[in-house]
């Protein structure tokens, strides 16, 4: 859309010009035949040129026979012809500004010279990259003139067996006709050049993909197609210093390389073969390659040999398109698009061939360069279709995977529910076993021992009361260890104080409680909580029964690795290693319970009293969960 905006701005600028340009469409033509090429003179008087001037209408194209042209081209050295076009300029009053001359095309195969009022103002060579599809833009004068121009002469030197063509001319100030030149230059050269560059970039990308993967030959064929298409239009827009024969050899052969690459690409896309057609194409491509070689000087090259070659190309490409349609009909939309592009490219080529051979006017548009834009759009469409199919495939896969995932989630959810029920039942079973074991080892053992002692008359009433209080304390501790908040060690110790405090006070012991700011312990399950409570209970009970102390102190400490609880009394001490008769199995039970929670317990005893130290790790550690009585 940018070029449309540019053209609109230029047209608007031309509309504001003071003097409208002259459109020169009436001309006269005369032709001379010379034995050799003569440089254009600096000054020419059109009235002295030999021959009779014939009136023509611009744009004008000299008709000629294609077969006659090719035959003359093959017959040997040719004479040179000079074609003159004379245009009369109507009388006009021009402002003191430069005058410009614009023409859409001047066709010939040699030098072109332009004269204004008999004076040479410009000349250029129509060969190589300056072929006749480029518009020309000439300065008639610099704005300082004695009289308005009255006559324009265009001289074209060319081989005698070729024919010329000239578009209508525009004469005027730059502001009034520049937009015509810019629009023609942009549309005829620059837009196709951008399309060719874009298509070549896609082809190089395909080449790198093929070099990286070396798997799909279609990428290589597409790269060859893009390069051949770029070379085919090289003479339209690339300024290369090469000979006409070499440039013509490249452009002619690239056309057949392009046809061959499209054919093999279609065979690859459809996974089919057409051996006869492929063999014929290879023969044609090889023959044109050899016959058009620049080193074979006895055979002329472009533009002399090209008309028959292009006829051969216009016969070959429809065969390739037909093969593509036949393979892809109702099977592959992409294949049909490729075949359609071949047909459109063939029509473009026929149009250019007709312009080249003067079957169409000199102001007609060359469509061959736009084939690159067509190819770029075509393969972008194919890639877009492949991309959308891939996206749709991914979406369908995602839907399918979502369904499978939902089914799997439902199965996992059901399995999880079953496992959770099993785990709940196992937890309940384990908790029942733990409670039964605790009651059997603790409360049951104490009651059984007390019963036997009473039956044999070895316990007095106060001793029975003491045993019963101990059993009640054990029952309370077992129940408290099942509290959901058992991970809170400070709450656990507070519960223990609540349970044992009245009994200690009744026994005449003063309890100094210094427990505060205790952290929650990870993995402190009910059984481990019961172990901690029973270790502390055992220490307090030993002080109550055996030390004769009247004061107890319970202190908590927190280190980076564990929580330490110290229980001190001011009673008589004992020998930790030898005085087992006093404490019985109590110390061993405390050690086993400490090991069960991954901690440790130690004692220090002397004349000043006894201290029990319990170290509880902050994180769960190894330790046998022994079943202690």
Coordinates of C-alpha atoms in Angstrom, one line a residue:
X1 CA 0.0 0.0 0.0
X2 CA 3.0 2.3 0.4
X3 CA 3.6 2.5 -3.3
X4 CA -0.1 3.5 -3.9
X5 CA 0.3 6.3 -1.4
X6 CA 3.5 7.4 -3.2
X7 CA 1.8 7.4 -6.6
X8 CA -1.1 9.3 -5.1
X9 CA 1.2 12.0 -3.7
X10 CA 3.0 12.3 -7.0
X11 CA -0.2 12.6 -8.9
X12 CA -1.4 15.3 -6.6
X13 CA 1.9 17.1 -7.1
X14 CA 1.4 16.8 -10.9
X15 CA -2.1 18.2 -10.7
X16 CA -0.7 21.4 -9.0
X17 CA 1.7 22.0 -11.9
X18 CA 1.3 25.3 -13.8
X19 CA 1.7 23.9 -17.3
X20 CA 0.3 20.4 -18.2
X21 CA 2.7 18.0 -19.9
X22 CA 2.4 17.1 -23.6
X23 CA 1.5 13.6 -24.5
X24 CA 3.3 12.8 -27.8
X25 CA 1.5 10.0 -29.6
X26 CA 1.9 10.9 -33.3
X27 CA 5.2 10.0 -34.9
X28 CA 6.9 9.2 -38.2
X29 CA 9.4 6.3 -38.7
X30 CA 12.1 5.6 -41.2
X31 CA 14.7 2.8 -41.3
X32 CA 18.2 2.6 -42.7
X33 CA 20.3 -0.5 -43.3
X34 CA 24.1 0.0 -42.8
X35 CA 26.9 -2.4 -43.4
X36 CA 28.3 -1.8 -39.9
X37 CA 27.3 -0.1 -36.8
X38 CA 27.9 3.7 -36.8
X39 CA 28.0 5.8 -33.6
X40 CA 25.2 8.3 -33.3
X41 CA 26.2 11.8 -34.5
X42 CA 26.1 14.8 -32.2
X43 CA 23.8 16.8 -34.6
X44 CA 21.1 15.5 -37.0
X45 CA 18.8 17.2 -39.5
X46 CA 15.8 14.9 -39.9
X47 CA 15.0 16.4 -43.3
X48 CA 18.3 15.0 -44.7
X49 CA 17.8 11.4 -43.5
X50 CA 17.4 9.0 -46.4
X51 CA 14.1 7.3 -46.9
X52 CA 10.5 8.2 -46.8
X53 CA 9.0 8.9 -43.4
X54 CA 5.9 6.8 -42.6
X55 CA 3.3 8.1 -40.1
X56 CA 2.7 5.8 -37.1
X57 CA 0.8 5.9 -33.9
X58 CA 2.6 5.6 -30.6
X59 CA 3.0 3.2 -28.9
X60 CA 4.4 1.5 -32.0
X61 CA 5.9 -1.9 -32.5
X62 CA 7.4 -3.1 -35.8
X63 CA 5.8 -6.5 -36.7
X64 CA 8.0 -9.4 -37.7
X65 CA 7.9 -13.2 -38.1
X66 CA 9.4 -15.2 -35.3
X67 CA 10.5 -18.1 -37.6
X68 CA 12.1 -15.6 -40.0
X69 CA 13.9 -13.9 -37.2
X70 CA 15.3 -17.2 -35.9
X71 CA 16.3 -18.3 -39.5
X72 CA 18.1 -15.0 -40.1
X73 CA 19.8 -15.3 -36.7
X74 CA 21.2 -18.8 -37.7
X75 CA 22.4 -17.7 -41.2
X76 CA 25.5 -15.8 -40.0
X77 CA 26.7 -12.2 -39.6
X78 CA 24.0 -9.6 -40.0
X79 CA 23.9 -6.0 -41.2
X80 CA 22.9 -3.2 -38.9
X81 CA 19.7 -1.3 -39.1
X82 CA 19.0 2.1 -37.7
X83 CA 15.3 3.0 -37.0
X84 CA 14.4 6.7 -36.6
X85 CA 11.3 8.0 -34.9
X86 CA 10.4 11.7 -35.4
X87 CA 7.9 13.4 -33.2
X88 CA 6.7 17.0 -33.7
X89 CA 6.1 19.0 -30.6
X90 CA 3.1 21.4 -30.6
X91 CA 3.8 25.0 -30.0
X92 CA 3.6 25.6 -26.2
X93 CA 4.7 28.4 -23.9
X94 CA 6.9 26.8 -21.2
X95 CA 8.0 28.3 -18.0
X96 CA 11.6 28.8 -17.2
X97 CA 12.0 25.4 -15.7
X98 CA 13.8 22.2 -16.9
X99 CA 11.9 20.1 -19.4
X100 CA 11.9 16.3 -19.0
X101 CA 11.2 13.6 -21.5
X102 CA 9.6 10.3 -20.2
X103 CA 8.9 7.1 -22.0
X104 CA 7.6 3.8 -20.7
X105 CA 9.9 1.8 -23.0
X106 CA 12.2 2.0 -26.0
X107 CA 12.9 -1.5 -27.4
X108 CA 16.0 -2.4 -29.4
X109 CA 19.1 -4.5 -29.3
X110 CA 21.8 -1.8 -29.4
X111 CA 22.4 1.9 -28.7
X112 CA 19.6 4.4 -28.4
X113 CA 20.0 8.1 -28.9
X114 CA 17.6 10.9 -28.3
X115 CA 17.8 14.3 -30.1
X116 CA 15.8 17.5 -29.4
X117 CA 15.7 20.0 -32.3
X118 CA 18.6 18.0 -33.9
X119 CA 20.9 18.1 -30.9
X120 CA 21.9 14.9 -29.1
X121 CA 20.7 15.1 -25.5
X122 CA 21.0 11.5 -24.3
X123 CA 22.2 8.0 -25.3
X124 CA 22.3 4.6 -23.7
X125 CA 22.8 0.9 -24.6
X126 CA 19.9 -1.5 -24.7
X127 CA 21.7 -4.7 -23.7
X128 CA 22.8 -6.5 -20.6
X129 CA 20.9 -5.3 -17.6
X130 CA 19.6 -2.3 -19.5
X131 CA 17.0 -4.2 -21.4
X132 CA 14.0 -2.5 -23.0
X133 CA 11.6 -3.1 -20.0
X134 CA 13.0 -0.2 -18.1
X135 CA 11.4 3.3 -18.5
X136 CA 13.6 6.2 -19.4
X137 CA 13.7 9.7 -17.9
X138 CA 15.7 12.4 -19.8
X139 CA 16.6 16.0 -19.4
X140 CA 15.7 18.0 -22.5
X141 CA 17.3 21.3 -21.2
X142 CA 18.2 23.0 -18.0
X143 CA 15.5 25.6 -18.1
X144 CA 17.5 28.2 -20.0
X145 CA 16.2 28.0 -23.6
X146 CA 15.9 30.4 -26.5
X147 CA 12.9 28.7 -28.0
X148 CA 10.5 25.9 -27.1
X149 CA 11.5 22.5 -28.5
X150 CA 9.8 21.7 -31.8
X151 CA 11.1 18.2 -32.7
X152 CA 12.2 15.0 -30.9
X153 CA 14.2 12.3 -32.7
X154 CA 14.8 8.8 -31.3
X155 CA 17.5 6.8 -33.0
X156 CA 17.7 3.0 -32.4
X157 CA 20.6 0.9 -33.9
X158 CA 19.9 -2.8 -34.0
X159 CA 20.5 -6.0 -36.0
X160 CA 18.7 -5.8 -39.3
X161 CA 16.6 -9.0 -38.6
X162 CA 15.2 -7.6 -35.4
X163 CA 12.4 -5.1 -34.9
X164 CA 12.0 -2.1 -32.6
X165 CA 9.2 -0.6 -30.5
X166 CA 8.7 2.7 -28.9
X167 CA 6.1 3.8 -26.3
X168 CA 4.4 7.2 -26.4
X169 CA 6.4 10.1 -24.9
X170 CA 5.6 12.7 -22.3
X171 CA 7.2 16.1 -22.4
X172 CA 6.9 18.6 -19.5
X173 CA 8.2 19.9 -16.3
X174 CA 9.5 17.3 -13.7
X175 CA 6.6 18.0 -11.3
X176 CA 4.0 17.1 -13.9
X177 CA 5.4 13.8 -15.2
X178 CA 7.8 12.5 -12.6
X179 CA 5.0 10.4 -11.0
X180 CA 4.6 8.4 -14.2
X181 CA 8.3 7.5 -14.2
X182 CA 8.4 6.7 -10.5
X183 CA 5.3 4.6 -10.6
X184 CA 6.6 2.7 -13.7
X185 CA 10.0 2.2 -12.2
X186 CA 8.6 1.1 -8.9
X187 CA 6.0 -1.3 -10.3
X188 CA 8.1 -2.7 -13.1
X189 CA 11.4 -3.1 -11.3
X190 CA 11.5 -2.5 -7.6
X191 CA 8.3 -4.4 -6.5
X192 CA 9.4 -7.6 -8.5
X193 CA 12.9 -7.2 -7.0
X194 CA 11.5 -7.2 -3.5
X195 CA 9.3 -10.2 -4.3
X196 CA 12.3 -12.1 -5.8
X197 CA 14.4 -11.3 -2.7
X198 CA 11.7 -12.5 -0.4
X199 CA 11.2 -15.7 -2.4
X200 CA 15.0 -16.3 -2.5
X201 CA 15.2 -15.8 1.3
X202 CA 12.5 -18.5 1.8
X203 CA 14.4 -20.8 -0.5
X204 CA 17.7 -20.2 1.4
X205 CA 15.9 -21.0 4.6
X206 CA 14.7 -24.3 3.0
X207 CA 18.3 -25.0 1.9
X208 CA 19.5 -24.6 5.5
X209 CA 16.7 -26.8 6.8
X210 CA 17.8 -29.5 4.3
X211 CA 21.5 -29.1 5.2
X212 CA 20.6 -29.5 8.9
X213 CA 18.2 -32.5 8.5
X214 CA 19.3 -34.1 5.2
X215 CA 16.0 -36.0 5.4
X216 CA 13.4 -34.5 3.1
X217 CA 14.6 -33.8 -0.5
X218 CA 11.6 -31.5 -0.9
X219 CA 13.4 -28.8 1.0
X220 CA 16.3 -29.0 -1.4
X221 CA 14.0 -28.9 -4.5
X222 CA 12.3 -25.9 -3.1
X223 CA 15.6 -24.2 -2.6
X224 CA 16.6 -25.0 -6.2
X225 CA 13.2 -23.6 -7.4
X226 CA 13.7 -20.3 -5.5
X227 CA 17.3 -19.8 -6.8
X228 CA 16.2 -20.7 -10.4
X229 CA 13.3 -18.3 -10.1
X230 CA 15.6 -15.5 -8.8
X231 CA 18.1 -16.1 -11.7
X232 CA 15.2 -16.1 -14.2
X233 CA 14.4 -12.5 -13.4
X234 CA 18.0 -11.4 -12.8
X235 CA 18.1 -9.3 -15.9
X236 CA 15.1 -7.2 -14.8
X237 CA 16.6 -5.6 -11.7
X238 CA 20.2 -6.7 -11.0
X239 CA 23.1 -4.5 -12.3
X240 CA 25.8 -7.1 -13.1
X241 CA 28.8 -6.4 -15.3
X242 CA 28.5 -9.6 -17.4
X243 CA 28.4 -10.3 -21.1
X244 CA 25.1 -10.4 -22.8
X245 CA 25.7 -14.1 -23.8
X246 CA 26.4 -15.2 -20.3
X247 CA 23.4 -13.3 -18.9
X248 CA 21.2 -14.6 -21.6
X249 CA 22.5 -18.2 -21.0
X250 CA 21.6 -17.9 -17.2
X251 CA 18.2 -16.5 -17.8
X252 CA 17.2 -18.9 -20.5
X253 CA 18.5 -22.0 -18.7
X254 CA 17.1 -20.9 -15.3
X255 CA 13.6 -21.0 -16.9
X256 CA 14.1 -24.8 -17.7
X257 CA 15.7 -25.4 -14.3
X258 CA 12.6 -23.8 -12.8
X259 CA 10.3 -26.1 -14.8
X260 CA 12.4 -29.2 -13.8
X261 CA 12.5 -28.3 -10.1
X262 CA 8.7 -27.8 -10.1
X263 CA 8.2 -31.2 -11.8
X264 CA 10.4 -33.1 -9.3
X265 CA 8.8 -31.2 -6.4
X266 CA 5.4 -32.4 -7.5
X267 CA 6.6 -35.9 -7.8
X268 CA 8.1 -35.7 -4.3
X269 CA 4.9 -34.2 -2.8
X270 CA 2.7 -37.0 -4.2
X271 CA 5.2 -39.8 -3.8
X272 CA 4.6 -40.7 -7.5
X273 CA 6.8 -41.0 -10.6
X274 CA 6.3 -40.2 -14.3
X275 CA 9.4 -41.7 -15.9
X276 CA 8.6 -40.7 -19.5
X277 CA 7.8 -37.1 -18.7
X278 CA 10.8 -36.9 -16.4
X279 CA 13.1 -38.3 -19.1
X280 CA 11.8 -35.9 -21.7
X281 CA 12.3 -32.9 -19.4
X282 CA 15.9 -34.0 -18.7
X283 CA 16.6 -34.3 -22.4
X284 CA 15.1 -30.8 -23.1
X285 CA 17.0 -29.2 -20.1
X286 CA 20.3 -30.8 -21.2
X287 CA 19.9 -29.8 -24.8
X288 CA 19.1 -26.2 -24.0
X289 CA 22.0 -26.1 -21.6
X290 CA 24.5 -27.2 -24.2
X291 CA 23.1 -25.4 -27.3
X292 CA 22.9 -22.0 -25.5
X293 CA 26.4 -22.1 -24.1
X294 CA 28.2 -18.8 -24.7
X295 CA 31.4 -20.7 -25.8
X296 CA 29.6 -22.0 -28.9
X297 CA 30.1 -18.8 -30.9
X298 CA 28.7 -20.3 -34.1
X299 CA 25.3 -20.4 -32.4
X300 CA 23.8 -17.0 -31.5
X301 CA 22.5 -16.4 -28.0
X302 CA 19.8 -14.2 -26.6
X303 CA 17.9 -12.4 -28.0
X304 CA 18.4 -14.2 -31.3
X305 CA 18.0 -17.7 -30.1
X306 CA 15.6 -17.1 -27.3
X307 CA 12.3 -16.8 -29.3
X308 CA 12.4 -20.5 -30.2
X309 CA 13.6 -21.5 -26.8
X310 CA 10.7 -19.7 -25.1
X311 CA 8.2 -21.4 -27.5
X312 CA 9.7 -24.7 -26.3
X313 CA 9.3 -23.6 -22.6
X314 CA 5.7 -22.6 -23.2
X315 CA 5.0 -26.1 -24.5
X316 CA 6.9 -27.9 -21.7
X317 CA 5.4 -26.0 -18.7
X318 CA 1.8 -26.9 -19.5
X319 CA 2.8 -30.5 -19.5
X320 CA 4.3 -30.2 -16.1
X321 CA 1.2 -28.4 -14.9
X322 CA -1.0 -31.1 -16.4
X323 CA 1.0 -33.8 -14.6
X324 CA 0.6 -31.9 -11.3
X325 CA -3.2 -31.5 -11.8
X326 CA -3.5 -35.2 -12.6
X327 CA -1.6 -36.3 -9.5
X328 CA -3.3 -33.9 -7.1
X329 CA -6.9 -33.7 -8.4
X330 CA -9.2 -34.3 -5.5
X331 CA -6.2 -35.5 -3.5
X332 CA -4.0 -32.5 -2.6
X333 CA -5.0 -28.9 -2.5
X334 CA -1.4 -27.9 -2.2
X335 CA -0.5 -29.9 -5.3
X336 CA -3.3 -28.2 -7.2
X337 CA -2.0 -24.8 -6.1
X338 CA 1.5 -25.6 -7.3
X339 CA 0.1 -26.7 -10.7
X340 CA -2.1 -23.6 -10.9
X341 CA 1.0 -21.5 -10.2
X342 CA 2.8 -23.2 -13.1
X343 CA -0.2 -22.3 -15.4
X344 CA -0.2 -18.7 -14.3
X345 CA 3.6 -18.5 -14.7
X346 CA 3.2 -19.9 -18.2
X347 CA 0.6 -17.2 -19.0
X348 CA 3.0 -14.6 -17.6
X349 CA 5.7 -16.0 -19.8
X350 CA 3.5 -16.0 -22.9
X351 CA 2.6 -12.3 -22.2
X352 CA 6.4 -11.4 -21.9
X353 CA 7.2 -13.4 -25.0
X354 CA 4.4 -11.6 -27.0
X355 CA 5.8 -8.2 -25.8
X356 CA 9.3 -9.2 -26.7
X357 CA 8.2 -10.2 -30.2
X358 CA 6.1 -7.1 -30.7
X359 CA 2.8 -9.0 -30.6
X360 CA 1.8 -6.7 -27.8
X361 CA 2.3 -2.9 -27.5
X362 CA 5.4 -1.3 -26.1
X363 CA 3.5 0.1 -23.1
X364 CA 2.3 -3.4 -22.0
X365 CA 3.5 -4.7 -18.7
X366 CA 6.0 -7.5 -18.3
X367 CA 4.5 -10.0 -15.9
X368 CA 7.3 -12.5 -15.7
X369 CA 9.0 -10.6 -12.8
X370 CA 5.7 -10.9 -10.8
X371 CA 6.0 -14.7 -10.9
X372 CA 8.3 -14.5 -7.9
X373 CA 5.7 -12.6 -5.9
X374 CA 3.1 -15.2 -7.0
X375 CA 5.5 -18.0 -6.0
X376 CA 6.2 -16.4 -2.6
X377 CA 2.5 -15.9 -2.0
X378 CA 1.8 -19.5 -3.1
X379 CA 4.4 -21.1 -0.8
X380 CA 3.5 -18.8 2.0
X381 CA -0.1 -20.1 1.6
X382 CA 1.1 -23.7 1.5
X383 CA 3.2 -23.2 4.6
X384 CA 0.3 -21.5 6.3
X385 CA -1.9 -24.4 5.4
X386 CA 0.7 -26.9 6.8
X387 CA 1.1 -24.7 9.9
X388 CA -2.7 -24.6 10.5
X389 CA -3.0 -28.4 9.9
X390 CA -0.2 -28.8 12.4
X391 CA -1.9 -26.5 14.9
X392 CA -5.2 -28.4 14.4
X393 CA -3.4 -31.7 14.9
X394 CA -1.8 -30.3 18.1
X395 CA -5.2 -29.2 19.3
X396 CA -6.8 -32.5 18.5
X397 CA -3.8 -34.2 20.3
X398 CA -4.3 -31.9 23.2
X399 CA -8.0 -32.7 23.4
X400 CA -7.2 -36.4 23.2
X401 CA -4.5 -36.1 25.8
X402 CA -6.9 -34.0 27.9
X403 CA -9.5 -36.8 27.8
X404 CA -6.9 -39.4 28.6
X405 CA -5.5 -37.2 31.4
X406 CA -9.0 -36.8 32.8
X407 CA -9.6 -40.5 32.7
X408 CA -6.2 -41.1 34.3
X409 CA -6.9 -38.4 36.9
X410 CA -10.2 -40.2 37.7
X411 CA -8.4 -43.5 38.1
X412 CA -5.7 -41.9 40.2
X413 CA -8.3 -40.1 42.3
X414 CA -10.1 -43.5 42.9
X415 CA -6.8 -45.2 43.7
X416 CA -5.9 -42.3 46.0
X417 CA -9.2 -42.6 47.8
X418 CA -8.7 -46.4 48.2
X419 CA -5.1 -45.8 49.4
X420 CA -6.3 -43.2 51.8
X421 CA -9.0 -45.5 53.2
X422 CA -6.4 -48.3 53.6
X423 CA -4.0 -45.8 55.2
X424 CA -6.8 -44.6 57.6
X425 CA -7.6 -48.2 58.5
X426 CA -3.9 -48.9 59.0
X427 CA -3.5 -45.8 61.1
X428 CA -6.5 -46.8 63.2
X429 CA -5.2 -50.3 63.6
X430 CA -1.7 -49.0 64.5
X431 CA -3.2 -46.6 67.0
X432 CA -5.3 -49.4 68.6
X433 CA -2.3 -51.6 68.8
X434 CA -0.3 -48.7 70.4
X435 CA -2.9 -48.0 72.9
X436 CA -3.4 -51.6 73.7
X437 CA 0.4 -52.0 74.1
X438 CA 0.7 -48.9 76.3
X439 CA -2.2 -49.9 78.4
X440 CA -0.8 -53.4 78.7
X441 CA 2.8 -52.4 79.4
X442 CA 2.0 -49.4 81.6
X443 CA -1.4 -49.3 83.2
X444 CA -2.1 -53.1 82.9
X445 CA 1.3 -54.1 84.3
X446 CA 1.0 -51.6 87.3
X447 CA -2.5 -52.8 88.1
X448 CA -1.5 -56.5 87.8
X449 CA 1.5 -55.9 90.1
X450 CA -0.6 -54.0 92.6
X451 CA -3.3 -56.8 92.6
X452 CA -0.7 -59.5 93.3
X453 CA 0.8 -57.4 96.1
X454 CA -2.6 -56.8 97.7
X455 CA -3.5 -60.5 97.4
X456 CA -0.3 -61.4 99.3
X457 CA -0.8 -58.6 101.8
X458 CA 2.4 -56.8 101.0
X459 CA 0.8 -53.3 100.3
X460 CA -0.7 -51.0 102.8
X461 CA -3.6 -48.8 102.1
X462 CA -1.4 -45.7 101.4
X463 CA 0.7 -47.9 99.0
X464 CA -2.4 -49.0 97.2
X465 CA -3.5 -45.3 96.8
X466 CA -0.1 -44.4 95.4
X467 CA -0.3 -47.2 92.9
X468 CA -3.8 -46.2 91.8
X469 CA -2.7 -42.5 91.4
X470 CA 0.1 -43.7 89.2
X471 CA -2.2 -45.7 87.1
X472 CA -4.5 -42.8 86.7
X473 CA -1.6 -40.6 85.7
X474 CA -0.6 -43.2 83.0
X475 CA -4.1 -43.3 81.7
X476 CA -4.2 -39.5 81.5
X477 CA -0.8 -39.4 79.7
X478 CA -2.0 -42.0 77.1
X479 CA -5.1 -39.9 76.4
X480 CA -3.2 -36.6 76.2
X481 CA -0.7 -38.1 73.7
X482 CA -3.6 -38.5 71.2
X483 CA -4.4 -34.8 71.1
X484 CA -4.2 -33.4 67.5
X485 CA -1.9 -30.6 68.8
X486 CA 0.7 -33.0 70.0
X487 CA 3.4 -31.4 67.7
X488 CA 3.3 -28.4 70.0
X489 CA 5.9 -29.4 72.6
X490 CA 5.2 -26.5 74.9
X491 CA 1.5 -27.4 75.0
X492 CA 2.5 -31.0 75.7
X493 CA 4.7 -30.0 78.7
X494 CA 1.9 -27.7 80.0
X495 CA -0.5 -30.7 79.9
X496 CA 2.0 -32.8 81.8
X497 CA 2.3 -30.1 84.4
X498 CA -1.5 -29.9 84.7
X499 CA -1.6 -33.7 85.3
X500 CA 1.3 -34.1 87.7
X501 CA 1.2 -30.7 89.5
X502 CA -1.5 -31.6 92.1
X503 CA 0.3 -34.9 93.0
X504 CA 3.6 -33.2 93.5
X505 CA 2.0 -30.5 95.6
X506 CA 0.2 -33.1 97.7
X507 CA 3.5 -34.8 98.3
X508 CA 5.0 -31.5 99.6
X509 CA 7.3 -30.8 96.6
X510 CA 7.6 -27.2 95.3
X511 CA 7.8 -27.2 91.4
X512 CA 9.8 -24.4 89.8
X513 CA 8.5 -24.4 86.1
X514 CA 10.8 -22.6 83.6
X515 CA 9.5 -23.9 80.3
X516 CA 8.8 -21.3 77.6
X517 CA 9.2 -20.6 73.9
X518 CA 9.5 -24.2 72.7
X519 CA 9.2 -24.8 69.0
X520 CA 7.0 -27.2 67.2
X521 CA 8.7 -30.5 66.4
X522 CA 8.5 -32.2 63.0
X523 CA 7.2 -35.7 63.0
X524 CA 6.1 -35.7 66.6
X525 CA 3.5 -38.4 66.4
X526 CA 1.3 -39.6 69.4
X527 CA 3.7 -42.4 70.2
X528 CA 6.7 -40.2 70.4
X529 CA 4.8 -37.6 72.4
X530 CA 3.9 -40.3 74.9
X531 CA 7.6 -41.3 75.1
X532 CA 8.6 -37.7 76.0
X533 CA 5.8 -37.4 78.5
X534 CA 6.8 -40.7 80.2
X535 CA 10.5 -39.8 80.3
X536 CA 9.6 -36.5 82.1
X537 CA 7.0 -38.3 84.3
X538 CA 9.6 -41.0 85.2
X539 CA 12.1 -38.4 86.2
X540 CA 9.5 -36.5 88.3
X541 CA 8.3 -39.8 89.9
X542 CA 11.8 -40.9 90.8
X543 CA 12.4 -37.6 92.5
X544 CA 9.1 -37.9 94.3
X545 CA 9.6 -41.5 95.5
X546 CA 13.3 -42.0 96.1
X547 CA 15.2 -38.7 96.4
X548 CA 13.5 -37.2 99.5
X549 CA 13.6 -33.8 97.8
X550 CA 11.3 -30.9 98.7
X551 CA 12.0 -28.9 95.5
X552 CA 11.9 -29.7 91.8
X553 CA 13.1 -27.5 88.9
X554 CA 12.1 -28.0 85.3
X555 CA 14.0 -25.9 82.7
X556 CA 13.9 -25.9 78.9
X557 CA 16.6 -24.8 76.5
X558 CA 16.6 -24.5 72.7
X559 CA 19.8 -25.1 70.7
X560 CA 20.3 -25.1 66.9
X561 CA 20.0 -28.9 66.8
X562 CA 17.7 -29.9 69.7
X563 CA 15.4 -29.0 72.6
X564 CA 16.8 -29.8 76.1
X565 CA 14.7 -30.3 79.2
X566 CA 16.5 -30.4 82.5
X567 CA 14.8 -31.8 85.7
X568 CA 16.7 -31.1 88.9
X569 CA 15.8 -31.9 92.5
X570 CA 17.6 -31.1 95.9
X571 CA 17.3 -34.6 97.3
X572 CA 19.9 -37.2 98.1
X573 CA 21.7 -38.5 95.1
X574 CA 22.6 -42.0 93.9
X575 CA 25.2 -43.8 92.0
X576 CA 24.0 -43.8 88.4
X577 CA 26.0 -46.9 87.4
X578 CA 25.7 -49.0 90.5
X579 CA 22.5 -48.1 92.3
X580 CA 20.1 -50.0 90.1
X581 CA 18.3 -51.5 93.1
X582 CA 16.9 -48.1 94.0
X583 CA 15.5 -47.1 90.6
X584 CA 15.0 -50.6 89.1
X585 CA 14.3 -50.6 85.4
X586 CA 13.3 -46.9 85.3
X587 CA 16.6 -45.7 83.9
X588 CA 16.6 -48.3 81.2
X589 CA 13.1 -47.5 80.2
X590 CA 14.0 -43.8 79.9
X591 CA 17.0 -44.6 77.7
X592 CA 14.9 -46.8 75.4
X593 CA 12.2 -44.2 75.1
X594 CA 14.8 -41.5 74.3
X595 CA 16.3 -43.7 71.5
X596 CA 12.7 -44.3 70.2
X597 CA 12.4 -40.6 69.5
X598 CA 15.9 -40.2 68.1
X599 CA 17.1 -38.3 71.2
X600 CA 19.1 -39.1 74.3
X601 CA 18.8 -38.9 78.1
X602 CA 21.5 -38.6 80.8
X603 CA 21.8 -38.2 84.5
X604 CA 24.0 -36.4 86.9
X605 CA 23.6 -37.2 90.7
X606 CA 25.4 -36.1 93.8
X607 CA 24.9 -35.0 97.4
X608 CA 23.2 -31.8 96.2
X609 CA 20.6 -33.6 94.1
X610 CA 20.0 -35.3 90.8
X611 CA 19.6 -33.8 87.3
X612 CA 18.0 -35.6 84.4
X613 CA 18.8 -34.1 80.9
X614 CA 16.5 -35.0 77.9
X615 CA 17.7 -33.9 74.4
X616 CA 14.9 -34.0 71.8
X617 CA 16.1 -33.4 68.1
X618 CA 14.4 -30.6 66.2
X619 CA 14.1 -32.7 63.1
X620 CA 13.2 -36.4 63.0
X621 CA 16.2 -38.6 63.3
X622 CA 16.9 -42.3 63.2
X623 CA 16.0 -44.3 66.3
X624 CA 14.3 -47.6 66.9
X625 CA 10.8 -47.2 67.9
X626 CA 11.0 -49.8 70.6
X627 CA 8.1 -51.2 72.5
X628 CA 9.0 -50.3 76.0
X629 CA 7.0 -51.4 79.1

